[in-house]
JSON list of C-alpha atoms in Angstrom, two decimals:
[
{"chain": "A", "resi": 17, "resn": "UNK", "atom": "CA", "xyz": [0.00, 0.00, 0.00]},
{"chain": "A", "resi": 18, "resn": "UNK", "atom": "CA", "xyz": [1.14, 3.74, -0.77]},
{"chain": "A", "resi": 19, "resn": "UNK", "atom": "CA", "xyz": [2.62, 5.70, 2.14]},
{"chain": "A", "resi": 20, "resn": "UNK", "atom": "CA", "xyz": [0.77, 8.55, 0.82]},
{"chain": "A", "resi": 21, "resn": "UNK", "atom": "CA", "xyz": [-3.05, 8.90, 1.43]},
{"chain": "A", "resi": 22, "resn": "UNK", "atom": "CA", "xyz": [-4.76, 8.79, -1.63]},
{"chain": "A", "resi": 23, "resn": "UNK", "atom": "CA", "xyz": [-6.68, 12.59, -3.32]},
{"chain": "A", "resi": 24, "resn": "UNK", "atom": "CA", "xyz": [-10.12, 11.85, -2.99]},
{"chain": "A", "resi": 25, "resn": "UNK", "atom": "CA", "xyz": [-9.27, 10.81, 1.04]},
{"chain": "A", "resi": 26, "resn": "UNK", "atom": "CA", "xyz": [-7.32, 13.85, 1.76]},
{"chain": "A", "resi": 27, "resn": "UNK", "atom": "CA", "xyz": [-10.28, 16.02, 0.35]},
{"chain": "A", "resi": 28, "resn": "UNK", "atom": "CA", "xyz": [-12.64, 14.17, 2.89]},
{"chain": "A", "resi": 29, "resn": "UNK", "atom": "CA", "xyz": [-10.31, 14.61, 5.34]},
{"chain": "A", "resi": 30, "resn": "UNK", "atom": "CA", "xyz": [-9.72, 17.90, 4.83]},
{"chain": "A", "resi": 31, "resn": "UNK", "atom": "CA", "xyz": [-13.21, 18.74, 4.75]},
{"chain": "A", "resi": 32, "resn": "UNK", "atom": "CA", "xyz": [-13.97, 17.68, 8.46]},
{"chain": "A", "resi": 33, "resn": "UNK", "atom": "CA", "xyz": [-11.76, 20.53, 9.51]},
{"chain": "A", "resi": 34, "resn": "UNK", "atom": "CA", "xyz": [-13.81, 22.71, 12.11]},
{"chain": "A", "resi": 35, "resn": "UNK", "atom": "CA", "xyz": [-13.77, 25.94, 10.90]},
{"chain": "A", "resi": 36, "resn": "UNK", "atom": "CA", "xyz": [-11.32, 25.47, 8.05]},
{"chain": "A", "resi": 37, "resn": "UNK", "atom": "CA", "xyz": [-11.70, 25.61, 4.24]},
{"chain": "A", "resi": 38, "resn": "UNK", "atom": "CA", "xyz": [-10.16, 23.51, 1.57]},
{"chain": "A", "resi": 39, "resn": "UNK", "atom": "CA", "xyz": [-8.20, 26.41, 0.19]},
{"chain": "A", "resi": 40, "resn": "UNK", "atom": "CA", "xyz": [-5.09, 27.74, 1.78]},
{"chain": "A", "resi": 41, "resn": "UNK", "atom": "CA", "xyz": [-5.43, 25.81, 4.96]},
{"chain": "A", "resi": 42, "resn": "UNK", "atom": "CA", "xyz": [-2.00, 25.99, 7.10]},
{"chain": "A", "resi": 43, "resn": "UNK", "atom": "CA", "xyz": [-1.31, 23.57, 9.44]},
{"chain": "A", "resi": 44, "resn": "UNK", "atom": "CA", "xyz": [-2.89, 23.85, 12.96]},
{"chain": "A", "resi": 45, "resn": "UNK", "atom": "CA", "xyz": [-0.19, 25.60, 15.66]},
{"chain": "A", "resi": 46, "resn": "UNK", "atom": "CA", "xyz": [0.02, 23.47, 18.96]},
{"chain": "A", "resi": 47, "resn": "UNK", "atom": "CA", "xyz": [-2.76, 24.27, 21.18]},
{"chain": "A", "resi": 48, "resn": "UNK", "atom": "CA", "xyz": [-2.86, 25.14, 24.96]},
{"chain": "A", "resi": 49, "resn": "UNK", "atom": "CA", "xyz": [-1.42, 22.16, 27.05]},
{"chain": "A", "resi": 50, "resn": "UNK", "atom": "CA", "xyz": [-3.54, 22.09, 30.54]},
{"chain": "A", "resi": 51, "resn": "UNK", "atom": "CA", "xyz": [-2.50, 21.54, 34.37]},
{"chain": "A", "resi": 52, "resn": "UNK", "atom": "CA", "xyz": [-3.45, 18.68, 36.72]},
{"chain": "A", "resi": 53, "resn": "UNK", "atom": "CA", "xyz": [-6.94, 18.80, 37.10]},
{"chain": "A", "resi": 54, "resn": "UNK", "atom": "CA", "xyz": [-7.65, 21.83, 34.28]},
{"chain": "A", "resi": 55, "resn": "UNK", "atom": "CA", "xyz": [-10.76, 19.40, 33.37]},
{"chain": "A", "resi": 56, "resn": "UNK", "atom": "CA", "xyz": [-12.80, 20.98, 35.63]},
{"chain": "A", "resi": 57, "resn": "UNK", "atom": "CA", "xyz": [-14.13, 17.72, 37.02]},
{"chain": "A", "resi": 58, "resn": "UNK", "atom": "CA", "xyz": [-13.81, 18.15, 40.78]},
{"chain": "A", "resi": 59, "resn": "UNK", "atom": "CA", "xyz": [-14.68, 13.98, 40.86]},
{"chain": "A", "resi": 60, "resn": "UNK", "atom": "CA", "xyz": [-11.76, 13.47, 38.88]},
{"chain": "A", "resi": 61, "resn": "UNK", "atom": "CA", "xyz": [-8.53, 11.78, 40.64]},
{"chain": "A", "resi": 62, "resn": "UNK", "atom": "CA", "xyz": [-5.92, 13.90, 40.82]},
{"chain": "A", "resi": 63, "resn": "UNK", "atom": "CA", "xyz": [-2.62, 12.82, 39.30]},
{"chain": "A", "resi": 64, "resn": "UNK", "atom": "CA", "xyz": [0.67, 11.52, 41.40]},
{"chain": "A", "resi": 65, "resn": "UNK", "atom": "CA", "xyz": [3.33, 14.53, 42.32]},
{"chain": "A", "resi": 66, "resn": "UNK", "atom": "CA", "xyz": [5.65, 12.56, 39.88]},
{"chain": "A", "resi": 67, "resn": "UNK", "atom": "CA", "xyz": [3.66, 12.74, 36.49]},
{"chain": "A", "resi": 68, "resn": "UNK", "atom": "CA", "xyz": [4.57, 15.65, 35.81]},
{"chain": "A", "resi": 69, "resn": "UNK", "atom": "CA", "xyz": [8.35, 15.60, 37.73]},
{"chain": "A", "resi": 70, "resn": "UNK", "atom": "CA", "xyz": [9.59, 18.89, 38.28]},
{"chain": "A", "resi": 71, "resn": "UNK", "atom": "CA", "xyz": [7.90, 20.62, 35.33]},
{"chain": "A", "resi": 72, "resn": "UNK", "atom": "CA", "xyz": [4.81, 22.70, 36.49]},
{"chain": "A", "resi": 73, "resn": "UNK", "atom": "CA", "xyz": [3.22, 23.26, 32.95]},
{"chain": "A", "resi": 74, "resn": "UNK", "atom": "CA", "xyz": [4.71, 21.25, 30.17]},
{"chain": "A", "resi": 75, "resn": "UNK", "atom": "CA", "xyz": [5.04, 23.37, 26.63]},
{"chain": "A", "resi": 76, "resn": "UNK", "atom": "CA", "xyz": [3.30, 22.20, 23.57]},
{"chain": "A", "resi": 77, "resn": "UNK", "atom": "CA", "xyz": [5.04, 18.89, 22.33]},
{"chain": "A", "resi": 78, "resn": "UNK", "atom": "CA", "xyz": [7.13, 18.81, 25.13]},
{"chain": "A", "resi": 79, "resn": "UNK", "atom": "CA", "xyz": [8.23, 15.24, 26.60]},
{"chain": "A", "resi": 80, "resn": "UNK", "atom": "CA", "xyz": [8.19, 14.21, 30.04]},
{"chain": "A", "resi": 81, "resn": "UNK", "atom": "CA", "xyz": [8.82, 11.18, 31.90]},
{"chain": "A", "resi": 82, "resn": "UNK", "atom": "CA", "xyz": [5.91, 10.38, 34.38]},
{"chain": "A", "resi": 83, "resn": "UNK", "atom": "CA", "xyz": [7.10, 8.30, 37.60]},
{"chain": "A", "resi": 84, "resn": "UNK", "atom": "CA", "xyz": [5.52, 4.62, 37.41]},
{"chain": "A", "resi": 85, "resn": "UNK", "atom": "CA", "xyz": [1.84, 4.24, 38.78]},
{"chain": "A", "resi": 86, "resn": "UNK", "atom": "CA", "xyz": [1.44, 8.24, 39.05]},
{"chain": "A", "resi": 87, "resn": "UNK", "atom": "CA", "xyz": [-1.63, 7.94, 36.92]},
{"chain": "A", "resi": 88, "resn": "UNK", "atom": "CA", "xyz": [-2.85, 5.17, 39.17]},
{"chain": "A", "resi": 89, "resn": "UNK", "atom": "CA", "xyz": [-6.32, 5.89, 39.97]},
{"chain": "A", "resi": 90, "resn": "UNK", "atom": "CA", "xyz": [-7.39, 8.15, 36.95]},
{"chain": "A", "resi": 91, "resn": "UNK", "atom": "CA", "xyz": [-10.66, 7.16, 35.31]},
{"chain": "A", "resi": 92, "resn": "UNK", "atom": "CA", "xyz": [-12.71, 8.06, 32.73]},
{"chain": "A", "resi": 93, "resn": "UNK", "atom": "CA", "xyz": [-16.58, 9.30, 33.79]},
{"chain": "A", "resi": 94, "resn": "UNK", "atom": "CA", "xyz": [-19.33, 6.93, 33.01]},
{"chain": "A", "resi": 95, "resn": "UNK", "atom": "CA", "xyz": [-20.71, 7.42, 29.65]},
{"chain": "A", "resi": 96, "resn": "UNK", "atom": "CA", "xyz": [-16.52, 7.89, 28.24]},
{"chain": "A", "resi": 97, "resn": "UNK", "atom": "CA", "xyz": [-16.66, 6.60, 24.41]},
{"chain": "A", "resi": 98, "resn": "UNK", "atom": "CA", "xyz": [-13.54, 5.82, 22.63]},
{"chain": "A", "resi": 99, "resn": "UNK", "atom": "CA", "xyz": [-12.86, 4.92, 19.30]},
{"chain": "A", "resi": 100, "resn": "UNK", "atom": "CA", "xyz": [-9.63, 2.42, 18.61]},
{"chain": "A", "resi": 101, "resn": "UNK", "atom": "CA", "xyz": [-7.83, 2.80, 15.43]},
{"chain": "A", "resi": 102, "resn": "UNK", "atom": "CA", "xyz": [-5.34, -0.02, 14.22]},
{"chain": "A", "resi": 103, "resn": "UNK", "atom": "CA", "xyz": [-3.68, -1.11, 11.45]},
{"chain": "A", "resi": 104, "resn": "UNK", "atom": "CA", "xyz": [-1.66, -4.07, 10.82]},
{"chain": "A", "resi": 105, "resn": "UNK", "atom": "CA", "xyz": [-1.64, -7.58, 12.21]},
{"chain": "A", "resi": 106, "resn": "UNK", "atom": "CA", "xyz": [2.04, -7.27, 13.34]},
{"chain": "A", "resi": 107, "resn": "UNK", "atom": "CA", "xyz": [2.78, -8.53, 17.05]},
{"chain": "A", "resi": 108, "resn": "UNK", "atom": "CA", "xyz": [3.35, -5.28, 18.48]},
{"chain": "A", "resi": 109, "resn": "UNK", "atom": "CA", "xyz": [-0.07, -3.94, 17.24]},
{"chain": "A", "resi": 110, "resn": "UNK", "atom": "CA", "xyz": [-2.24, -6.89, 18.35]},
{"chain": "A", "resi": 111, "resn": "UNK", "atom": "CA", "xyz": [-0.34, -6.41, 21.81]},
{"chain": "A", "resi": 112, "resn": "UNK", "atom": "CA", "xyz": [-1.23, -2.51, 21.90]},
{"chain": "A", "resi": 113, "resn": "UNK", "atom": "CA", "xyz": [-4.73, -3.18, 20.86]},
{"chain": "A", "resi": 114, "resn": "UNK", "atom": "CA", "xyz": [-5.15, -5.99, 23.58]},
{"chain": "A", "resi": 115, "resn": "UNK", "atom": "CA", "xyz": [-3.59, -3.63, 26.03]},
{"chain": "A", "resi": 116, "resn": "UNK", "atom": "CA", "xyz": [-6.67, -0.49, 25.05]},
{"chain": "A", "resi": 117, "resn": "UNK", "atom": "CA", "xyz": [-9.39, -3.46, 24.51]},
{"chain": "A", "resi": 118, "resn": "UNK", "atom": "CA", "xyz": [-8.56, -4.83, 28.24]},
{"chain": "A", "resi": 119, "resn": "UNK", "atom": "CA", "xyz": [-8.33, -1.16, 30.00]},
{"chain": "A", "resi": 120, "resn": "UNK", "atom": "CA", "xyz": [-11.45, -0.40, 28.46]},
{"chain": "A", "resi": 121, "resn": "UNK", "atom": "CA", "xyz": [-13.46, -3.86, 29.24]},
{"chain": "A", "resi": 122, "resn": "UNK", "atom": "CA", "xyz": [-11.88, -3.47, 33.25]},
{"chain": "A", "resi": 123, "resn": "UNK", "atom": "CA", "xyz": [-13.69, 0.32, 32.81]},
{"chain": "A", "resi": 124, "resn": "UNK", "atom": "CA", "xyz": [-17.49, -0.29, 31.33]},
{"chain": "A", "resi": 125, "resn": "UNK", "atom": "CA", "xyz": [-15.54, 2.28, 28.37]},
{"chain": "A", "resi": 126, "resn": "UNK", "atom": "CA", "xyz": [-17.25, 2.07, 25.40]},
{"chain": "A", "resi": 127, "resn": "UNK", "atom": "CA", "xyz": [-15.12, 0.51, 22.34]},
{"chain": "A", "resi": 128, "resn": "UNK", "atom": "CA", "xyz": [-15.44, 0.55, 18.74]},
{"chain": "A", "resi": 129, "resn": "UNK", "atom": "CA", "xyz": [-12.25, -1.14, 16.94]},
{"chain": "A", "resi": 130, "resn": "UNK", "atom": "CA", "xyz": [-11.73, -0.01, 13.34]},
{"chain": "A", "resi": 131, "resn": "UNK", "atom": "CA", "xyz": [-8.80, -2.16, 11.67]},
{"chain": "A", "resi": 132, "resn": "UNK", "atom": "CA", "xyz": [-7.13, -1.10, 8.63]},
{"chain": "A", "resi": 133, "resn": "UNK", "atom": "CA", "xyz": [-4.27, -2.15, 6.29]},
{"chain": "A", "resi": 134, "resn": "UNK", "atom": "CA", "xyz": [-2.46, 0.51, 4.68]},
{"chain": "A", "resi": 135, "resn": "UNK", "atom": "CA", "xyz": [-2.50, 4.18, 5.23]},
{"chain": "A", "resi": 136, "resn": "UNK", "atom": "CA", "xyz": [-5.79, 4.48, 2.80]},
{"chain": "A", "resi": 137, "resn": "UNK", "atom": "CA", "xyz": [-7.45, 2.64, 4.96]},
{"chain": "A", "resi": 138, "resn": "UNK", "atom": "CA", "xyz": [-6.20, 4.04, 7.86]},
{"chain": "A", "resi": 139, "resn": "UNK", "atom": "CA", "xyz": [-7.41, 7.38, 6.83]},
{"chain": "A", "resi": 140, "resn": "UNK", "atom": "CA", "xyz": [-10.83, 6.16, 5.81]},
{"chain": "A", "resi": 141, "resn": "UNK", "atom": "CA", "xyz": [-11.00, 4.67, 9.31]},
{"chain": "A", "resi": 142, "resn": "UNK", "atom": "CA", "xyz": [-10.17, 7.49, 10.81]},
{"chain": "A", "resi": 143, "resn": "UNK", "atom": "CA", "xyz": [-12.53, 9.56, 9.02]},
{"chain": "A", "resi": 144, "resn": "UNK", "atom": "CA", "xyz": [-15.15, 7.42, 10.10]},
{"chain": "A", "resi": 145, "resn": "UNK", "atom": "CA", "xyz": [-14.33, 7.81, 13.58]},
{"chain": "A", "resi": 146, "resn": "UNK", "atom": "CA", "xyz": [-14.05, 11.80, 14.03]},
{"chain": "A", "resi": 147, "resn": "UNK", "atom": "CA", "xyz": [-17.47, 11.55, 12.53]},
{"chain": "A", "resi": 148, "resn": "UNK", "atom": "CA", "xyz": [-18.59, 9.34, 15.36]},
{"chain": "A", "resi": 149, "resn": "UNK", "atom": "CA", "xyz": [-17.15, 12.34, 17.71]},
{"chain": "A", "resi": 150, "resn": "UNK", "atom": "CA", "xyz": [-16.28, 10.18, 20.39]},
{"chain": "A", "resi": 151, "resn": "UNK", "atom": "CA", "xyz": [-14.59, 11.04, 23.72]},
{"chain": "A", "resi": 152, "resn": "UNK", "atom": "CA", "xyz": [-11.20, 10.10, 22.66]},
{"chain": "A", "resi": 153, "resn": "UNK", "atom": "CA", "xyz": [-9.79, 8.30, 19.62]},
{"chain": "A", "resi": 154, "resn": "UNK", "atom": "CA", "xyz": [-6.75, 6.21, 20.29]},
{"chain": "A", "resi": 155, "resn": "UNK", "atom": "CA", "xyz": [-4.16, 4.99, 17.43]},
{"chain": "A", "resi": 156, "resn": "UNK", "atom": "CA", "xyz": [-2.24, 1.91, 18.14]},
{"chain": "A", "resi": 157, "resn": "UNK", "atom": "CA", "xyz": [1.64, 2.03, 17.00]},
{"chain": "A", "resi": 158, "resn": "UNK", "atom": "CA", "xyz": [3.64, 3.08, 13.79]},
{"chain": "A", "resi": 159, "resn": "UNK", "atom": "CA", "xyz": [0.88, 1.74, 11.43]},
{"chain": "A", "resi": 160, "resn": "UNK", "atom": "CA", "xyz": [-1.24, 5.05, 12.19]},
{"chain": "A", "resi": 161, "resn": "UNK", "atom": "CA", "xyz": [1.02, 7.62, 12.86]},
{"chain": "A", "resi": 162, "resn": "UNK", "atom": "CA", "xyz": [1.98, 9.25, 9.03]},
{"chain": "A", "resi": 163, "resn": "UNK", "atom": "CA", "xyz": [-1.79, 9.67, 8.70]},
{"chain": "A", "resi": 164, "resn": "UNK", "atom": "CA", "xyz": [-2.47, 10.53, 11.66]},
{"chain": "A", "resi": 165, "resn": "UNK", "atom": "CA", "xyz": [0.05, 13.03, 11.73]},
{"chain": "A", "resi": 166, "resn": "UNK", "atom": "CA", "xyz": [-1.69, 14.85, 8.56]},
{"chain": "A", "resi": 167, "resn": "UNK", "atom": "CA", "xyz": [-5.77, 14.51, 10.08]},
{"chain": "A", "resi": 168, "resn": "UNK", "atom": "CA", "xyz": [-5.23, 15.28, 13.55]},
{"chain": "A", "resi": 169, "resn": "UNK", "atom": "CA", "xyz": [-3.83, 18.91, 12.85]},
{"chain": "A", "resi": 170, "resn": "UNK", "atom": "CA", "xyz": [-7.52, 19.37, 10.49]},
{"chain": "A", "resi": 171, "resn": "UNK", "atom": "CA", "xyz": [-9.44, 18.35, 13.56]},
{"chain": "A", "resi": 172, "resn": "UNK", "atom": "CA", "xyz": [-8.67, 20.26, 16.46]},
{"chain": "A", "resi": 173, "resn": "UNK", "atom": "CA", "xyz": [-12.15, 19.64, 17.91]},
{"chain": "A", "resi": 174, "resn": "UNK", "atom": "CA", "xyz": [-11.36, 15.82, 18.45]},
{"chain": "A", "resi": 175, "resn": "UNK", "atom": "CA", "xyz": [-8.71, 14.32, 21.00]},
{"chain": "A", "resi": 176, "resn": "UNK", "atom": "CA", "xyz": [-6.57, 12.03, 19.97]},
{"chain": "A", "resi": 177, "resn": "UNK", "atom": "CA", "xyz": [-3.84, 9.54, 21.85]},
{"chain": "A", "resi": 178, "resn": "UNK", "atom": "CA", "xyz": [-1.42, 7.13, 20.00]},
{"chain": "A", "resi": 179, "resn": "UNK", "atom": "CA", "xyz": [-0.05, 4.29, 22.22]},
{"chain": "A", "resi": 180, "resn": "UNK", "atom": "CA", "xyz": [3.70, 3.03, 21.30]},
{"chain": "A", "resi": 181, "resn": "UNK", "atom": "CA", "xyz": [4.73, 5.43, 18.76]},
{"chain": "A", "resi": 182, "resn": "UNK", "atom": "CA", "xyz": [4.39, 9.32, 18.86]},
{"chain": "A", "resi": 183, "resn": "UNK", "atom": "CA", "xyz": [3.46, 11.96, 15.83]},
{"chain": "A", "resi": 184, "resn": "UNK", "atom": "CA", "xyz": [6.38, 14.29, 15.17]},
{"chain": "A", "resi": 185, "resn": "UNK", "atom": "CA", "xyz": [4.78, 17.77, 15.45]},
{"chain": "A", "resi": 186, "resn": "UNK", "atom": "CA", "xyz": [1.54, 17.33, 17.49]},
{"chain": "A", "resi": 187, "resn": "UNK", "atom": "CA", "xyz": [-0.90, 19.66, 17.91]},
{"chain": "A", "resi": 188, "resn": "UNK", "atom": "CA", "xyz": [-2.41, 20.36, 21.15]},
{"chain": "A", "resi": 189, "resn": "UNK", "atom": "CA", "xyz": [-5.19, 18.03, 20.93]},
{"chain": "A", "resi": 190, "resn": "UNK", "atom": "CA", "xyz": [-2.92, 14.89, 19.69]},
{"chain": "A", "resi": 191, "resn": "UNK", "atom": "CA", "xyz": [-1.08, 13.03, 22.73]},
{"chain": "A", "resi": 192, "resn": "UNK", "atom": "CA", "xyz": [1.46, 10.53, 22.81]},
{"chain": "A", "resi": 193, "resn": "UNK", "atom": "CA", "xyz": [3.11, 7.63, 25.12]},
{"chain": "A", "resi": 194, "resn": "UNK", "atom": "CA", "xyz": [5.97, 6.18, 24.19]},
{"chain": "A", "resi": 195, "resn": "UNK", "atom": "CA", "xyz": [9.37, 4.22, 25.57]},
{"chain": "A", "resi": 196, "resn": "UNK", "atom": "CA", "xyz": [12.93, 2.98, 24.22]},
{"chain": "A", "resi": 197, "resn": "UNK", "atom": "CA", "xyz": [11.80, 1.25, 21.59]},
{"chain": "A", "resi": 198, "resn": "UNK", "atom": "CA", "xyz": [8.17, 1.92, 20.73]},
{"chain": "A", "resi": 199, "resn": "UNK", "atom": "CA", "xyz": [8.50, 5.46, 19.63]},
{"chain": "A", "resi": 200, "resn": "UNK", "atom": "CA", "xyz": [8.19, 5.61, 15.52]},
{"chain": "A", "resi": 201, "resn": "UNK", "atom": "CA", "xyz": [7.53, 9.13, 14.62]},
{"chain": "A", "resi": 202, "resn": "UNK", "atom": "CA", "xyz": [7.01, 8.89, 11.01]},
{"chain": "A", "resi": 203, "resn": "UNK", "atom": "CA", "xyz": [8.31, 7.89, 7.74]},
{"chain": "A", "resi": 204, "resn": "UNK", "atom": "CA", "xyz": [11.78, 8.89, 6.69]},
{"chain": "A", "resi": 205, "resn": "UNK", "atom": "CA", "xyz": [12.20, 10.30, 10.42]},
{"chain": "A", "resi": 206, "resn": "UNK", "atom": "CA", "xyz": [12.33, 7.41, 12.90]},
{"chain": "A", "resi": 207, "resn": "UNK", "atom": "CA", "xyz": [15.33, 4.95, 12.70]},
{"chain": "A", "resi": 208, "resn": "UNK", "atom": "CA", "xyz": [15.47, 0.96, 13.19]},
{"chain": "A", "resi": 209, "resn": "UNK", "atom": "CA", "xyz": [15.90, 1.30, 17.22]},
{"chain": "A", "resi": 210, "resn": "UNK", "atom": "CA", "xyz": [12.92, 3.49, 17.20]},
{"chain": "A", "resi": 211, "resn": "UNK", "atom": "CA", "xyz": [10.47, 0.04, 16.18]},
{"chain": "A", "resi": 212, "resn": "UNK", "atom": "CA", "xyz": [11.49, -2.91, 18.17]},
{"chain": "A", "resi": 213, "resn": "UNK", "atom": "CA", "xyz": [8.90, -4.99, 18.62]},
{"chain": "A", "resi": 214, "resn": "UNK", "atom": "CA", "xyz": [9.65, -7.32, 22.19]},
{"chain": "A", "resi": 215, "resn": "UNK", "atom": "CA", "xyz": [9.88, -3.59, 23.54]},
{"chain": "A", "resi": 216, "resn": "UNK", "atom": "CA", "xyz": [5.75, -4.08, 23.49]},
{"chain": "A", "resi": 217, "resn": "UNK", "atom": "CA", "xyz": [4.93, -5.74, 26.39]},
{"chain": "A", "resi": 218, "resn": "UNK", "atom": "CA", "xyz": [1.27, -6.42, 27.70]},
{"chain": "A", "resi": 219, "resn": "UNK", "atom": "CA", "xyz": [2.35, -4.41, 30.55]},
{"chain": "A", "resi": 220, "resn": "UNK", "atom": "CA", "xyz": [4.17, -1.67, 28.62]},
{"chain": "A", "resi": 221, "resn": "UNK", "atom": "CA", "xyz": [0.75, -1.31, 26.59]},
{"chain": "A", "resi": 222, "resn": "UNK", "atom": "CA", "xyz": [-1.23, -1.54, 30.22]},
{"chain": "A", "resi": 223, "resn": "UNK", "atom": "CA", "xyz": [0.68, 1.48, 31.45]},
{"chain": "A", "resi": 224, "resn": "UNK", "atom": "CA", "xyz": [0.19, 3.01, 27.92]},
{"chain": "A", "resi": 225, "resn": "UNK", "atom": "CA", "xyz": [-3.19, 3.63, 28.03]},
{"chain": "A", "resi": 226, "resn": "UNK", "atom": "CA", "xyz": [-3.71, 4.24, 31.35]},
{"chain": "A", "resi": 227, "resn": "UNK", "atom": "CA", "xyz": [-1.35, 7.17, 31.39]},
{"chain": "A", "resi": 228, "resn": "UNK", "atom": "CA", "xyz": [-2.04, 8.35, 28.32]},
{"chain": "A", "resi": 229, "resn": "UNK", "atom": "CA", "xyz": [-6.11, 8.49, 29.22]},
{"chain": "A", "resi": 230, "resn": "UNK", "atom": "CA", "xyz": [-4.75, 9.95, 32.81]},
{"chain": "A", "resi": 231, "resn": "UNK", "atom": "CA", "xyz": [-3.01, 13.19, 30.85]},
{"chain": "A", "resi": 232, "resn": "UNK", "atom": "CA", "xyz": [-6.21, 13.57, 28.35]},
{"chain": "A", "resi": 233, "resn": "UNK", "atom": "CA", "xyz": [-8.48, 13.90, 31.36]},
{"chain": "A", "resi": 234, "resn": "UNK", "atom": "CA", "xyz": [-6.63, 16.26, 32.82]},
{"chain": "A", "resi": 235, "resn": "UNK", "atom": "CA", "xyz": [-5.74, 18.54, 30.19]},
{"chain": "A", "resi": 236, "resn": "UNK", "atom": "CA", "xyz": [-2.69, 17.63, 29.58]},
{"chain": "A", "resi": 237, "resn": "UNK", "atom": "CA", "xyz": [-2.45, 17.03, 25.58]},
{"chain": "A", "resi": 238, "resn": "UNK", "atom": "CA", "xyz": [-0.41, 17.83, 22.72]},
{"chain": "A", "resi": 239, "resn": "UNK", "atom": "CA", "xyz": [2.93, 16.37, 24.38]},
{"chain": "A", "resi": 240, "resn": "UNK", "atom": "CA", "xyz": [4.63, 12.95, 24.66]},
{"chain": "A", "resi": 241, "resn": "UNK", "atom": "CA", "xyz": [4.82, 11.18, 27.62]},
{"chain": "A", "resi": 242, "resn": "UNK", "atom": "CA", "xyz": [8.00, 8.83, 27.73]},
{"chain": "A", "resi": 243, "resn": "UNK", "atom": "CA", "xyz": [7.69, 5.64, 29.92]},
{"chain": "A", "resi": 244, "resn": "UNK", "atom": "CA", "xyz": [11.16, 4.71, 31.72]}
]
């Protein structure tokens, strides 16, 4: 399949933009990254000291390195719908998508899986999920990220989090967990070391999505959160 998403899906894509037209439309600038607990949920857990380390407001795609477990005890509100996008039947995927599909069953979270093969695919898929406007839409490793890089800057109304690989200039509503090895950030940027695949653990893809669902509650999107 072609790298490159095909016309007719990039002028669908484009035209789900909020507030954008088809002509002369620049790519989004990062948006506002939040605090602990700028939800405005006072129900909502608060995060460990250590999530954030030393850094009291992380800039737009900034990385940080949240201390183990300091998301522990973050959850999403009843109701929370979430749409899982993956794409490829490689080991490392299946693992990520097991590791959303479990957090998610544990939680009473609604889940619709969209697979895909191919970055056409993966942009019709994707397509189809902003139109479902869902809570949050989560991408699971490399497979996603080159489109996902291009769509998620045209719909800044949507959330987004990509588990085990990270888009290389996020916009403020596109958030990312990654760790040595499980950290692709596009094609013709990332190197070899960047995709190793018994780097994706169960537990790696566990703490994944529980961290990265932790940050998107509280406001804290648009950066990278690196898992040591």
């Amino acid at each position: 399949m072609s790298r490159t998403p095909s016309l007719p899906l990039l002028v669908a894509a484009l035209g789900v933009a909020a507030g954008l037209t088809l002509a002369g439309c620049a790519p989004a600038a990062p948006g506002p990254v939040g605090t602990p607990g700028s939800s405005g949920d006072p129900a909502l857990h608060p995060l460990g000291a250590g999530f954030l380390g030393s850094v009291t407001t992380p800039t737009p795609e900034a990385t940080i390195d949240p201390e183990p477990g300091s998301w522990a005890g973050v959850e999403p509100p009843a109701g929370y719908e979430v749409v899982l996008i993956t794409a490829g039947d490689d080991a490392a995927t299946k693992t990520l998508a097991g590791g959303v599909t479990r957090w998610a069953g544990q939680r009473d979270v609604a889940l619709t899986t969209l697979t895909a093969t191919g970055d056409d695919e993966v942009q019709a898929q994707l397509l189809r999920a902003i139109d479902k406007a869902p809570d949050l839409i989560v991408g699971a490793g490399a497979g996603v990220v080159d489109v996902f890089s291009l769509i998620t800057a045209q719909s800044l109304h949507q959330q987004f989090l990509v588990v085990g690989a990270e888009l290389p200039e996020p916009t403020g509503n596109a958030t990312s967990v990654v760790w040595n090895g499980a950290s692709f950030r596009g094609t013709g940027i990332s190197t070899d070391e960047d995709s190793v695949a018994a780097s994706v653990t169960p537990a790696r893809a566990a703490d994944a999505v529980s961290a990265g669902v932790a940050s998107v509650l509280h406001g804290l999107t648009g950066i990278v959160l690196h898992l040591g």
